[in-house]
Amino acid sequence: MNKKRFLSIALILVVLLSSFQLGVAVDLDNLTQYEMNITLNNKVHTVEGEQKVIFTNTYNADLKNLVFHLYPNSYESYETLPAIGGMYLMEGEEIPKLAEEEKGYIKIEDVHINDKKVKYTDDNQILKINMDRPLKKGEKAEIKIEFTIKIPEGYHRLHHLEGVYSLTNWYPILSIYNEKDRKWDENPFNPIGESNYSHVSNYNVDITVPKNMVIAPTGTIIEEKENGANKTVSIRAEKVRDFVVFMSDKYKVKTKKVDDIKISNYYIVEEGKKDSKTADMILDEVAKTVRFMNKTIGKYPYDELKIAETYLSGGAMEYPQAIQMGGYWDMEDINIEESAPFLIEAAVHETVHQWWYVTVGNNEFKEPFLDESLTVFTTAYYFEKEYGKSHENGIDFAIRNSMYPSNIMPLNTNVDEFKDWGDYSEAIYRRGPAFFEALKQKVGEEKFTEILKTYFETYKFKNATIEGLLDVIEKVAGKDIRNSMEEAVTQPNYFPNDIELTQEEQEAYYRNQHKRYLRESEKVNGLIMGSIALRALDEETVIVVKPKYLSERDLMNFEEFTQMLVNDRMSGYDSNMKIKEEKDLTEEDKQNNLILIGYPNKHSVIKEMNPELPIKLDEETININEISIKNQNVTGSFIAENPNNKDNLVLVIFLYEDTASEENLGNDEFIIYENSLYRYDPMYTNDKQFIINTKNTEIQGKYK
């Protein structure tokens, strides 16, 4: 290779690497500085004040104007309202008008650049400020904007309600200039999805509020000074792409540290509302998520993270160093070892967003897949690693088992191209996460986590693009993998059927689903007929005793029932349920979990246990807690502790020998079912302790 050729290749390599590293970069040595001085008026629910923005032009272009987003104006009408999950109307229903208290907006009072008053336009959520002369690269401008915000009453991201204030996407925020198109980004906040897109900046904020207000902001509180009935809180935040404030006089705070990161949960305590364990559970799970992400992806670059309970409906939201939650509910009886309720999953999801959107940014309007789909995947990955592959919120069940073929937009679709939240969710929340699982299965877990770590380090404090992600994939896994993933992200109807659960995995899934369901039912109801099925699913021995004597019809029912219960259903569950003849039953067998089926006066084991059972089966009557039922054409089932071994259970399914001769023995399918064993199936009659059927009546419930 001659020297000239070597230099040419080296130059190309430098250019490629520079492009790879930069993405949509910002000069970290010349960050935009926001200096705010604002006041909350909690009587009329407004915020008034001014912000000074010190901006250095780091773009390769002369800027003739400056553009700021005015996202609060999206709350002026029903059509533009950014409601999580959407605002659905009945067919033919007219679009409603927002009441005045439900409207939110920002009013620009005055604008100065370098202490000189300038002209501006305020339209469609965009503040456009004209420059007297173009701002050249490297030059600074000091923009002072005076404004008033009306905070809408309601349940959306920006709101006030019952003394809780949520200031999100609330102030004039500088847009991003596209050097290729030579235009500022002027996309409004779309009603579907999210539209955040900004560079990291530094903030110094002074906010004056009533002195009983507890404040949960982005960044760190530096100082609080009281002044009569009010106080001024000084806040500093560095290298953040947005700034939010949550506040209320109802807040209490719980705090813990993880990896030198202070995590605080601000939760609402109202009069008469007890201080439940919910805030602790959410705080603990967020802490575990931070520890996982630090280890798996890269260290969280901030020293504080706040969780704030608000009156947000429809979900939760991520912001720099802050998580906005909806209202908490009592989770004291929830066990998250197998399945996490929505509040826990939402808290984990928004914590993961602290890596994907807060630290590694992207244009959420143009490429929502990039942060949202990756966050859904990483959330499922966390639950799998923290609690095991069978966890209901893990990858196998939240992603691999939740896909189904359907027509969807390409994963790289803009938010404004989705027709509704349903279309958006199917592409971004379901199929998008499957992209990352497909990538993991293609390259292996070790190389996959290397991709995520490289992506995080490459685009920390920058704005990534899908093209940038594909570049990282190529760098770590090769061009062929990159090409296949590029096709996946750009083609419509993406469906990676090669990652669907295998039959064995599906059986494990349904087994665990049923176990969870039965455990929850036991927790609510105590001992239930389904408890015997749970013992089998937990791989305890359960013996179905085949009676020595049954009529021809009842024997046929027994064979069909046990075939379904033991061979068809339980065989896929790896259970220890088995059938044994009554005559072959040993004394040791009688101490196991038993299912006894037959005529009480002819089944030897039922007769033997009858005196110690809670429901007495006599020839003339059936007795429950001093209530007697005439034993004529009566069948039923009940659960009890095994009298031979109180640690095990016995399920008795008793039949009436003359039932087959009764008039309701017809060929009608329903009547056949009513006279069969299927209604006593312990897999599904799982919330009762007994069921008794007479000719015309069914009695069910608990005997204790």
PDB file of C-alpha atoms in Angstrom, residues 541 543 585-594 609 642-649:
ATOM      1  CA  THR A 541     -47.951 -35.562  44.521  1.00  0.00           C
ATOM      2  CA  ILE A 543     -53.415 -38.990  43.571  1.00  0.00           C
ATOM      3  CA  LEU A 585     -54.326 -47.548  47.570  1.00  0.00           C
ATOM      4  CA  THR A 586     -51.830 -48.001  50.427  1.00  0.00           C
ATOM      5  CA  GLU A 587     -51.901 -46.387  53.862  1.00  0.00           C
ATOM      6  CA  GLU A 588     -48.954 -44.261  52.748  1.00  0.00           C
ATOM      7  CA  ASP A 589     -50.897 -43.176  49.646  1.00  0.00           C
ATOM      8  CA  LYS A 590     -53.769 -42.043  51.849  1.00  0.00           C
ATOM      9  CA  GLN A 591     -51.534 -39.401  53.433  1.00  0.00           C
ATOM     10  CA  ASN A 592     -50.923 -37.639  50.092  1.00  0.00           C
ATOM     11  CA  ASN A 593     -53.006 -34.973  48.384  1.00  0.00           C
ATOM     12  CA  LEU A 594     -56.046 -36.901  47.157  1.00  0.00           C
ATOM     13  CA  MET A 609     -62.650 -40.145  56.190  1.00  0.00           C
ATOM     14  CA  ASN A 642     -56.548 -34.592  54.593  1.00  0.00           C
ATOM     15  CA  PRO A 643     -57.566 -36.194  57.934  1.00  0.00           C
ATOM     16  CA  ASN A 644     -54.587 -38.542  57.610  1.00  0.00           C
ATOM     17  CA  ASN A 645     -52.091 -35.701  57.093  1.00  0.00           C
ATOM     18  CA  LYS A 646     -53.081 -32.116  57.830  1.00  0.00           C
ATOM     19  CA  ASP A 647     -50.278 -30.814  55.620  1.00  0.00           C
ATOM     20  CA  ASN A 648     -52.033 -32.251  52.562  1.00  0.00           C
ATOM     21  CA  LEU A 649     -55.473 -31.821  51.048  1.00  0.00           C
TER      22      LEU A 649
END
